[in-house]
Coordinates of C-alpha atoms and ligand atoms in Angstrom, one line a residue:
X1 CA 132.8 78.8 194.6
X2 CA 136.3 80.3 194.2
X3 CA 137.7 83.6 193.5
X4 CA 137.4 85.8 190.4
X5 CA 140.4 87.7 189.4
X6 CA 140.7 90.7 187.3
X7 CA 143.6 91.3 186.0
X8 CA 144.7 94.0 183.9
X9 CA 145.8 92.5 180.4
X10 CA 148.0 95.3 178.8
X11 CA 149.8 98.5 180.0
X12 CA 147.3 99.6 182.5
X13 CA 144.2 101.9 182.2
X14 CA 142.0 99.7 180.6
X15 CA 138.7 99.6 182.9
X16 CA 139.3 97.5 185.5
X17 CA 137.5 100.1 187.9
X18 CA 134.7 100.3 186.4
X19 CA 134.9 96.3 186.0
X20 CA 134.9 95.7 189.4
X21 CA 132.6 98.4 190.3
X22 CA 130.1 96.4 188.2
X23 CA 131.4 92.5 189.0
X24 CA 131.1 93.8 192.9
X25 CA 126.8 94.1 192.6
X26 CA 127.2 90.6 192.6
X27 CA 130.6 90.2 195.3
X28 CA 130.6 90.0 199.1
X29 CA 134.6 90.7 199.3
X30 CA 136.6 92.9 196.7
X31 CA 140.2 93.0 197.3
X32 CA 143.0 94.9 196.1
X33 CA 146.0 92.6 195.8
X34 CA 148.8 94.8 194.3
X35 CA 150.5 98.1 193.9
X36 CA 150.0 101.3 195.1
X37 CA 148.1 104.4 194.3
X38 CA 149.8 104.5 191.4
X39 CA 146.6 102.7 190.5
X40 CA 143.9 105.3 189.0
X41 CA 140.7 103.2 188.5
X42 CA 137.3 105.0 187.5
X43 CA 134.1 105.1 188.4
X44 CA 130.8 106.3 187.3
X45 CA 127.3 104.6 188.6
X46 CA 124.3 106.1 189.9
X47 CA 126.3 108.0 193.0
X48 CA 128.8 109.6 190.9
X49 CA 132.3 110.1 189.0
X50 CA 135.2 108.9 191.3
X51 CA 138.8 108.0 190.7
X52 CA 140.1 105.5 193.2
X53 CA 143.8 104.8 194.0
X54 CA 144.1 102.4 196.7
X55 CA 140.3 102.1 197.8
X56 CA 138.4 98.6 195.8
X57 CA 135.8 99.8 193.4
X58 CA 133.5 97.6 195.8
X59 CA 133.0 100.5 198.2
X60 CA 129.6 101.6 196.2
X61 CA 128.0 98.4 197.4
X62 CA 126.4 98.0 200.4
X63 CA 126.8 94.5 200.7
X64 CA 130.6 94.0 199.8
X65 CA 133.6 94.2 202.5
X66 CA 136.6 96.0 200.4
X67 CA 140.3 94.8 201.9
X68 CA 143.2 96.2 201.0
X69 CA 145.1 92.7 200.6
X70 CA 148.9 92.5 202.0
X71 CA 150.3 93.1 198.3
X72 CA 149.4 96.5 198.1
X73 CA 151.8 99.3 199.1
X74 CA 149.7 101.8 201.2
X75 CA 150.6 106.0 201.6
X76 CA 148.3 106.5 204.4
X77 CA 147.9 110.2 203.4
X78 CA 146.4 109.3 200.2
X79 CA 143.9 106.7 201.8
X80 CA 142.7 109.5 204.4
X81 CA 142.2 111.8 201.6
X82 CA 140.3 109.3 199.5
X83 CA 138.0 108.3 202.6
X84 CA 137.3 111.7 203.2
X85 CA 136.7 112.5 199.8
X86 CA 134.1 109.6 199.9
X87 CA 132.8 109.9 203.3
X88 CA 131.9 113.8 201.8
X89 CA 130.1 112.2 199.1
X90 CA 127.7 110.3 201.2
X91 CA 129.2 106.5 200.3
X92 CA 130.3 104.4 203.4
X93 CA 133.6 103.5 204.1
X94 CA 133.1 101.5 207.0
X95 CA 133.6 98.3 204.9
X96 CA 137.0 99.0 204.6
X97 CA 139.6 96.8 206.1
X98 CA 143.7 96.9 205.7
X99 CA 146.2 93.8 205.7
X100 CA 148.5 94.2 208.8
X101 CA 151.0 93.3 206.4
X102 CA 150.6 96.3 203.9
X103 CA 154.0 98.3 203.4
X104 CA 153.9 101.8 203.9
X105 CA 154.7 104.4 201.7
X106 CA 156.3 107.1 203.0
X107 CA 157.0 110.5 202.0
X108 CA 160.7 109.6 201.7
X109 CA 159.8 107.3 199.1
X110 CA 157.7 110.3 197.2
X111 CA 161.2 112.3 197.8
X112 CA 163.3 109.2 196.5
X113 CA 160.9 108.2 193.2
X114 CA 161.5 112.1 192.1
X115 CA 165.0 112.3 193.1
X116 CA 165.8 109.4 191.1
X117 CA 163.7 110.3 188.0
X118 CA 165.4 113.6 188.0
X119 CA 169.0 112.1 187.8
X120 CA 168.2 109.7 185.2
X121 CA 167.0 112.5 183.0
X122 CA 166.1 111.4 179.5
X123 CA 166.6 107.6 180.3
X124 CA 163.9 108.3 183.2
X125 CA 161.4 105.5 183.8
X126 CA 158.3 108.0 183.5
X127 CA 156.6 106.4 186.6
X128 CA 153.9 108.0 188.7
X129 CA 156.1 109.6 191.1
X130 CA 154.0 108.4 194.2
X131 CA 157.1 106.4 195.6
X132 CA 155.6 103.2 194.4
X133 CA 159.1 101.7 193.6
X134 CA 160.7 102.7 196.2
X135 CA 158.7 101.8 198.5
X136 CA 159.0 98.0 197.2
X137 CA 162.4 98.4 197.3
X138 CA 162.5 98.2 200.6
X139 CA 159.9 96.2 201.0
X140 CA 162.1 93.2 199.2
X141 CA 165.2 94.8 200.7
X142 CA 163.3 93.9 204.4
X143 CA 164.1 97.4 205.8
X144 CA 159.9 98.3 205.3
X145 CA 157.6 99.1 207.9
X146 CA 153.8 97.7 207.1
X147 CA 150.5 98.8 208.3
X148 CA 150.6 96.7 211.4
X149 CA 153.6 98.7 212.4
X150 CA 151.3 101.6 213.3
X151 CA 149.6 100.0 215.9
X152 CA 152.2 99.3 218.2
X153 CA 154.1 102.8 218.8
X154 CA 157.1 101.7 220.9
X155 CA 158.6 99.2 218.5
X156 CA 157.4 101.8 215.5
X157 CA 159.8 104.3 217.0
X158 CA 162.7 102.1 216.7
X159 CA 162.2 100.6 213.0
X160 CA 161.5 104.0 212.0
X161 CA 165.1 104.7 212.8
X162 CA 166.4 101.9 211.5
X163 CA 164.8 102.7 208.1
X164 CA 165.4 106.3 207.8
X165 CA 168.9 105.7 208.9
X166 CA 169.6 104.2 205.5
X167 CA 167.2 106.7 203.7
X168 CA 169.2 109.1 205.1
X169 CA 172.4 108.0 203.9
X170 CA 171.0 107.6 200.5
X171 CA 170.0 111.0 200.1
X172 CA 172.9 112.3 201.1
X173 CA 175.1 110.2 199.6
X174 CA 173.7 109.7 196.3
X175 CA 171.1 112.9 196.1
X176 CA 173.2 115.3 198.2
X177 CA 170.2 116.6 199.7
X178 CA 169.7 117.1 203.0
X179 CA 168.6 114.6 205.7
X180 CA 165.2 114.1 207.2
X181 CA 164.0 113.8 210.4
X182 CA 163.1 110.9 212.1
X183 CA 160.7 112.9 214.7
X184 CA 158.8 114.4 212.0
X185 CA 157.8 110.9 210.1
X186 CA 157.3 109.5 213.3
X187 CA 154.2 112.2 214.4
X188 CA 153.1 111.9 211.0
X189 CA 152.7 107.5 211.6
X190 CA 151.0 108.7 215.1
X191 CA 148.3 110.7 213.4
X192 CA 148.1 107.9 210.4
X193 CA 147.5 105.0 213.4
X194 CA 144.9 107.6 215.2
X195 CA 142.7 107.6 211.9
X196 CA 143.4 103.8 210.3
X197 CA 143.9 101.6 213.6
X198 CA 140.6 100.0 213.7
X199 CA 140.6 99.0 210.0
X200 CA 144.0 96.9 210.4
X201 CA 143.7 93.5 210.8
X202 CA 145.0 89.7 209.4
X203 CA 142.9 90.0 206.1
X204 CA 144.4 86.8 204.6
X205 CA 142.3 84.9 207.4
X206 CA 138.9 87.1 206.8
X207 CA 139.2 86.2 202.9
X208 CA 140.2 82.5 203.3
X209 CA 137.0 82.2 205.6
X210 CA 134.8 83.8 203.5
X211 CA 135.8 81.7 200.6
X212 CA 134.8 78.4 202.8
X213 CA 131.6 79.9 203.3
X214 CA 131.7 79.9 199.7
X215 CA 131.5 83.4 199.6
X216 CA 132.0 86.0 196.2
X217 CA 135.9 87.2 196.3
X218 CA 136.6 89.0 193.7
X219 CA 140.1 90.1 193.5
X220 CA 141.1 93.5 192.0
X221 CA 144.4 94.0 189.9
X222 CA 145.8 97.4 189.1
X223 CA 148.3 98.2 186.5
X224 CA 149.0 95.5 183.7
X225 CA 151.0 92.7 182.4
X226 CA 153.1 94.6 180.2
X227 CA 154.4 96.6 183.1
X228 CA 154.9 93.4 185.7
X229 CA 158.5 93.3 186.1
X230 CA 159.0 89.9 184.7
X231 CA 157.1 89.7 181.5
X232 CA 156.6 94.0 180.9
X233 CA 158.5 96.1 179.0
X234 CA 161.1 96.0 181.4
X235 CA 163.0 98.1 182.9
X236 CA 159.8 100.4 181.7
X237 CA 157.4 98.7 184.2
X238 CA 156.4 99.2 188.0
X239 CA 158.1 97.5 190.7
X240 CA 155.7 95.3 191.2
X241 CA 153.8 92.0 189.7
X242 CA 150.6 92.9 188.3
X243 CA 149.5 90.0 186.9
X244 CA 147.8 86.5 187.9
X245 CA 150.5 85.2 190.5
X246 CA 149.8 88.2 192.6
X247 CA 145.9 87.9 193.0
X248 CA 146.5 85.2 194.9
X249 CA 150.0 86.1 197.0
X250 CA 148.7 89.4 197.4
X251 CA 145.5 88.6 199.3
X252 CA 147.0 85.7 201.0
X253 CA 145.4 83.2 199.2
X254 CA 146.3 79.6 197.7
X255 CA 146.5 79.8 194.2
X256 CA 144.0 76.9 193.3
X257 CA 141.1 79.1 195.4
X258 CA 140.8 81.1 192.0
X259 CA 138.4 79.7 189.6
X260 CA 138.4 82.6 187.2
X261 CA 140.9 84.5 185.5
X262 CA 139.4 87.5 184.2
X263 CA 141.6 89.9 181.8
X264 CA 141.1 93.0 181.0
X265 CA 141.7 94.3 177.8
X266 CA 140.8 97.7 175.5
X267 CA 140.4 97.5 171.9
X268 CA 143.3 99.1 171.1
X269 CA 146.2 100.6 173.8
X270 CA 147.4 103.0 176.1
X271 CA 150.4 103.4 177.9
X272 CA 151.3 105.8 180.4
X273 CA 155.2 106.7 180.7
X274 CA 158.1 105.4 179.1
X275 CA 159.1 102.6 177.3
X276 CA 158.4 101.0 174.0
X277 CA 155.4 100.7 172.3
X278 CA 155.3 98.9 168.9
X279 CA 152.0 99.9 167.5
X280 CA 151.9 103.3 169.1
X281 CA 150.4 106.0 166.7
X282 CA 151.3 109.7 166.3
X283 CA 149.0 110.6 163.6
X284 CA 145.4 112.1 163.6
X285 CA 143.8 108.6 164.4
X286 CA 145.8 108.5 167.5
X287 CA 144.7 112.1 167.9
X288 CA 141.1 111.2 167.7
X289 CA 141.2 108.0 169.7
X290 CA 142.9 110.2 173.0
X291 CA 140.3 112.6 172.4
X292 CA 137.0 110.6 171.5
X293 CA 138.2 108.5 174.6
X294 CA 139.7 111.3 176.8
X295 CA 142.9 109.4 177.5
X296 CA 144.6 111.5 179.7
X297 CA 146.1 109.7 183.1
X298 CA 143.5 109.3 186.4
X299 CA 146.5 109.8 188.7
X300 CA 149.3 112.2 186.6
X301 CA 147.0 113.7 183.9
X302 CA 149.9 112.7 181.5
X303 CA 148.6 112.3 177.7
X304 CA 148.3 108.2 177.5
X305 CA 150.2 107.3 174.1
X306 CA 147.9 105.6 172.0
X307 CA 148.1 102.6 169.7
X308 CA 146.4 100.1 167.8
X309 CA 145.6 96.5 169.1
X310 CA 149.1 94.4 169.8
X311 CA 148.3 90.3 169.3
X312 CA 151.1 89.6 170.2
X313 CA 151.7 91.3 173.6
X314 CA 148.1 89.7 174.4
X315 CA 149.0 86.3 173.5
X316 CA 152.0 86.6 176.1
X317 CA 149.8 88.3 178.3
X318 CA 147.4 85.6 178.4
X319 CA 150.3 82.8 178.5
X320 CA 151.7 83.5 181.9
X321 CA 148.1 84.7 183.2
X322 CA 145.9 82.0 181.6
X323 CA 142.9 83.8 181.4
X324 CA 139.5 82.1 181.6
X325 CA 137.8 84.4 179.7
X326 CA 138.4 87.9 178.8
X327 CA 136.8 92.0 178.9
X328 CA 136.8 94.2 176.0
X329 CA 136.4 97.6 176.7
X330 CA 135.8 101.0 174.8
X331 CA 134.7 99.5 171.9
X332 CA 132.4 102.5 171.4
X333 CA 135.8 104.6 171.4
X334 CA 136.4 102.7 167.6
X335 CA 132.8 103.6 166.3
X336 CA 133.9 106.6 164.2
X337 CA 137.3 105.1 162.3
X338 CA 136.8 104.5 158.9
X339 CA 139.0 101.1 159.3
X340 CA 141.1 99.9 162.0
X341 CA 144.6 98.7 162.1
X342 CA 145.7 95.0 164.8
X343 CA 149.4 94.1 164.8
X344 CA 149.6 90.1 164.4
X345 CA 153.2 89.9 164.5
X346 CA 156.4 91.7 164.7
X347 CA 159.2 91.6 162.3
X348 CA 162.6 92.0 163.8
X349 CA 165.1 91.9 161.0
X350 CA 164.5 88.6 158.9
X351 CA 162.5 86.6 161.5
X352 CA 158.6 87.4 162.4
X353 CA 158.1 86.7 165.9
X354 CA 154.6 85.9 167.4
X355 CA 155.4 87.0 170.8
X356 CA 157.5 90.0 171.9
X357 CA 161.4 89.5 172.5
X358 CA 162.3 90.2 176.1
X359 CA 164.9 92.5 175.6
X360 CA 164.1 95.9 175.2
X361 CA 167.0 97.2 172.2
X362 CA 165.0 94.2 170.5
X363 CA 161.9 95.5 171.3
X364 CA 162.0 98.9 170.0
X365 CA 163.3 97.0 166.5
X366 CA 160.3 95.7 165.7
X367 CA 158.2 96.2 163.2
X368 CA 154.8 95.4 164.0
X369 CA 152.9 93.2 160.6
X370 CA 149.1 94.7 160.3
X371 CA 145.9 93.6 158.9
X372 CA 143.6 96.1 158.4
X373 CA 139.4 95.5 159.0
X374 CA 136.9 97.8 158.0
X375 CA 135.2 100.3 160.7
X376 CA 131.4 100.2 161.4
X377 CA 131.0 103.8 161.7
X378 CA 127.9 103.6 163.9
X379 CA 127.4 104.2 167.6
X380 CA 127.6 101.2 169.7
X381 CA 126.5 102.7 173.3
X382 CA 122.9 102.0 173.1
X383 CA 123.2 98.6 172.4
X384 CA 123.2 95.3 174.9
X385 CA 123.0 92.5 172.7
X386 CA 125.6 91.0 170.4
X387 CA 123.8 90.3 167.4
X388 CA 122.9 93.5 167.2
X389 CA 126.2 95.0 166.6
X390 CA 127.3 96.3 163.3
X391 CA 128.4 93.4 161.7
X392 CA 132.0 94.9 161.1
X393 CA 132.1 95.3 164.8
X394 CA 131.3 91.6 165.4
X395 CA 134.4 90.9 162.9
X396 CA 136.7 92.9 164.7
X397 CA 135.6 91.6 168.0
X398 CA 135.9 87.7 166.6
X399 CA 139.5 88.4 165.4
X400 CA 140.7 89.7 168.6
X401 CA 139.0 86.4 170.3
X402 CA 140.7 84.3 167.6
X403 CA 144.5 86.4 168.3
X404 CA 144.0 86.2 172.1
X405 CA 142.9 82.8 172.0
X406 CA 140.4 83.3 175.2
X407 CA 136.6 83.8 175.0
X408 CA 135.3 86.8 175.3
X409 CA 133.2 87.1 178.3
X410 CA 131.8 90.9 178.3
X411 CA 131.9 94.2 175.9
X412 CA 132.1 97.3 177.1
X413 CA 130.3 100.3 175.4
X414 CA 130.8 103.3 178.0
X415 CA 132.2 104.3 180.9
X416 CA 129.1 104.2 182.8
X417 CA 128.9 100.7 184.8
X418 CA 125.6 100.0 182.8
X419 CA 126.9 100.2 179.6
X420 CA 128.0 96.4 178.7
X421 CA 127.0 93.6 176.6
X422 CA 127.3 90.1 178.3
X423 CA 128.1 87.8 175.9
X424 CA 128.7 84.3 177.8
X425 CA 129.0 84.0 181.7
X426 CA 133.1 84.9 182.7
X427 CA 134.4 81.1 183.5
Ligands
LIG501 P1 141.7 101.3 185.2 O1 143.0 101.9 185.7 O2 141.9 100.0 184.5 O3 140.6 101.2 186.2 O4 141.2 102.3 184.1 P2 141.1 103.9 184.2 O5 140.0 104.3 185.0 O6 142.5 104.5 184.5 O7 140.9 104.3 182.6 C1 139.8 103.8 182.0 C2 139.0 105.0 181.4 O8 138.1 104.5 180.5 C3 138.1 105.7 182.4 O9 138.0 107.0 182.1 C4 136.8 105.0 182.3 O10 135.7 105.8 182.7 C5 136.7 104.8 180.8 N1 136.0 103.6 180.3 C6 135.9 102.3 180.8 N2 135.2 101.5 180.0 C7 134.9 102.3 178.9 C8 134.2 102.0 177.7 O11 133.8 100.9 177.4 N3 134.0 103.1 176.9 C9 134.4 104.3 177.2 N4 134.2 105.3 176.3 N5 135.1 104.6 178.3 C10 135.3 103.6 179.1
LIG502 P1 146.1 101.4 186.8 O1 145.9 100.5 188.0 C1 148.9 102.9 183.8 C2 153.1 103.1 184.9 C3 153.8 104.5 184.9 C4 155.2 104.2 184.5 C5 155.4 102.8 185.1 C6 156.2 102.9 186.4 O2 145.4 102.7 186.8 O3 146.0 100.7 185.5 P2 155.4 103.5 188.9 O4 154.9 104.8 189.4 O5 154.5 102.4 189.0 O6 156.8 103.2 189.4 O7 155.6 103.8 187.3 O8 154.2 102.2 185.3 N1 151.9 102.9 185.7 C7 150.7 102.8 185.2 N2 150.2 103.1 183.9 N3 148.0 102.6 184.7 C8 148.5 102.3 186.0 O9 147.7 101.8 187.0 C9 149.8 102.5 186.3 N4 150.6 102.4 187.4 C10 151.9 102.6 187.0 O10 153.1 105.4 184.1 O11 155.2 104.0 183.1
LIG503 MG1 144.0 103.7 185.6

């Protein structure tokens, strides 16, 4: 059997922790293929509330091996603290292995994403400040240093150098701040390699044998599509590629070893940050969705912005992911509106558009075209089979099929990993 991938099908923030967490009973690898801890992904099972940023929400299973896959960008301050944080809570971490080939984040590219969000002011991105971008800069711009960089100290010393040379230039070039010091970052990558040695290692070889043993991979996306920095909202996107392509270049993978292509969508949307957002609300249903749901971000605390359901931001997010099936979640969220609004289409001056334009002044022209379906005004948490949901629940849930054009595979009714309805296996 191949690889599942779970992909995050909108701006982010729609569940995929608590997906995985759940799709992992069943896994014996889960592997984080992309970004950084950036990434806020929750979970709550029978050991407890946690928010993860960089470790797979496969930890709480005994039986899965978590990797963090060679896409990911790795502050190895951040992975110590989440360790420790669930070492303290009694789950083992010892499953945990790290791609050699992981870049680092370093606090220079903290000090950079902040630096650069405070010059551009009002135009400012809104990203997580965690150095993410940066830190991909320089991946792509081959002045990084990756994971397997720690073990080898002598040659560290050196590219260390190298890289802070430029960083320092930048920062005092272009920030007028003062430069740091090499020594400093360099005892800080000592005491990182003294805690994470023995969990870095070729992953892409581990995951390609497992697979021939015909192993369960599942493959763990953060962020989403509309913030890859091809198809997002761009430039209001991460520096990275959420998305499909990524699941399998980001765990070293070929791409034909996936079989399913899992996306993750909520009921309506969030997004975190800057940037457009057609259907976004700022009356007292968006009001009661962010506090019925408690949409405030796992890793800023930021509000989310909250909107209704966009058709056609998920039909181009299925077209260059090609979802085999797809995840609703926080249906239960809806349960209390007395009708609810999805966006088929956007008007942009005289022509109506079934897929967003890629250009951002055209973007924030459009005029999303509603329909409007009746709520169900009924708690949905308690139940596990479809037919037994209000039947205005079943409409809305058809019409989203209908708009994304994929088969829904799984609803979720909670944030609690056994609160789902499985409708149809996830093929
Ligand atoms: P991720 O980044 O995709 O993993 O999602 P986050 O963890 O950032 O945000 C999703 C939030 O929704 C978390 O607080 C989850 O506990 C919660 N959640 C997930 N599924 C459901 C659901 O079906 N219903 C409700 N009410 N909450 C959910
Ligand atoms: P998960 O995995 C929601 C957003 C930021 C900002 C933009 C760029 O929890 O779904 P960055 O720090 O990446 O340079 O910020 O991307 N963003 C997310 N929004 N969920 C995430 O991850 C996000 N990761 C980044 O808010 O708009
Ligand atoms: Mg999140």
């Amino acid at each position: 059997m191949g690889a599942t991938a779970v992909i995050g099908a909108q701006w982010g923030d729609e569940g995929k922790g608590k997906v995985i967490d759940l799709l992992a009973e069943q896994a014996d690898y889960v592997v984080r293929f992309s970004g950084g801890n950036n990434a806020g992904h929750t979970v709550i099972n029978h050991l407890g509330e946690f928010r993860l940023h960089l470790v797979p929400a496969g930890i709480f299973n005994a039986q899965t091996t978590c990797v963090i896959g060679n896409g990911v960008a790795i502050d190895p301050d951040v992975l110590i603290g989440e360790l420790d944080q669930l070492d303290a809570a009694g789950i083992d971490t010892s499953r945990l292995l790290i791609s050699d080939r992981a870049h680092i984040v370093f606090p220079y590219h903290r000090l950079l994403d902040n630096l650069e969000e405070a010059r551009l002011d009002a135009q400012a991105i809104g990203t997580t400040r965690r150095g993410i971008g940066p830190a991909f800069t320089d991946k792509t711009a081959r002045r990084g240093l990756r994971m397997g960089d720690l073990l080898d100290p002598d040659s560290l010393r050196g590219k260390l150098a190298g890289a802070m040379e430029y960083t320092n230039l930048v920062l005092q070039g272009v920030y007028n701040h003062q430069p740091l010091s090499t020594d400093d970052v360099y005892e800080q990558c000592r005491r990182w390699a003294e805690r994470l040695s023995g969990l870095i290692c070729q992953t892409e070889l581990l995951i390609n044998r497992a697979l021939q043993e015909r192993r369960e991979v599942l493959l763990e996306g953060a962020q989403g599509t509309l913030l890859d920095l091809d198809f997002g909202t761009y430039p209001y996107v991460t520096s990275s590629h959420p998305g499909a392509s990524s699941a399998y270049q980001g765990a070293g993978i070929g791409p034909i070893r996936i079989d399913r292509i899992v996306g993750v969508f909520k009921v309506y949307c969030t997004r975190v940050g800057g940037g457009s957002f057609p259907t976004e609300l700022h009356d007292a249903n968006g009001e009661h969705i962010r506090e019925v749901a408690h949409e405030y971000g796992v890793t800023t605390g930021r509000p989310r912005r909250i909107g209704w359901f966009d058709a056609p931001m998920a039909r181009l997010s299925n077209l260059v992911n090609g979802y085999t099936s797809v995840i609703l979640t926080r249906l239960d969220v809806l349960d209390q509106l007395e009708s609810i609004k999805i966006c088929t289409g956007y008007r942009l001056g005289t022509q109506t558009l079934e897929f967003p334009p890629s250009s951002a002044a055209d973007l924030a022209q459009c005029i999303p075209i509603y329909e409007e379906l009746p709520g169900w005004r009924e708690p949905t948490s308690d139940f596990r089979h479809v037919q037994d949901l209000p039947a205005n629940a079943r409409a809305y849930i058809a019409r989203l099929e209908e708009l994304i054009q994929a088969q829904v595979s799984m609803l979720s009714i909670g944030p609690r990993r056994d609160e789902n309805i499985i409708v149809r296996p996830a093929l």
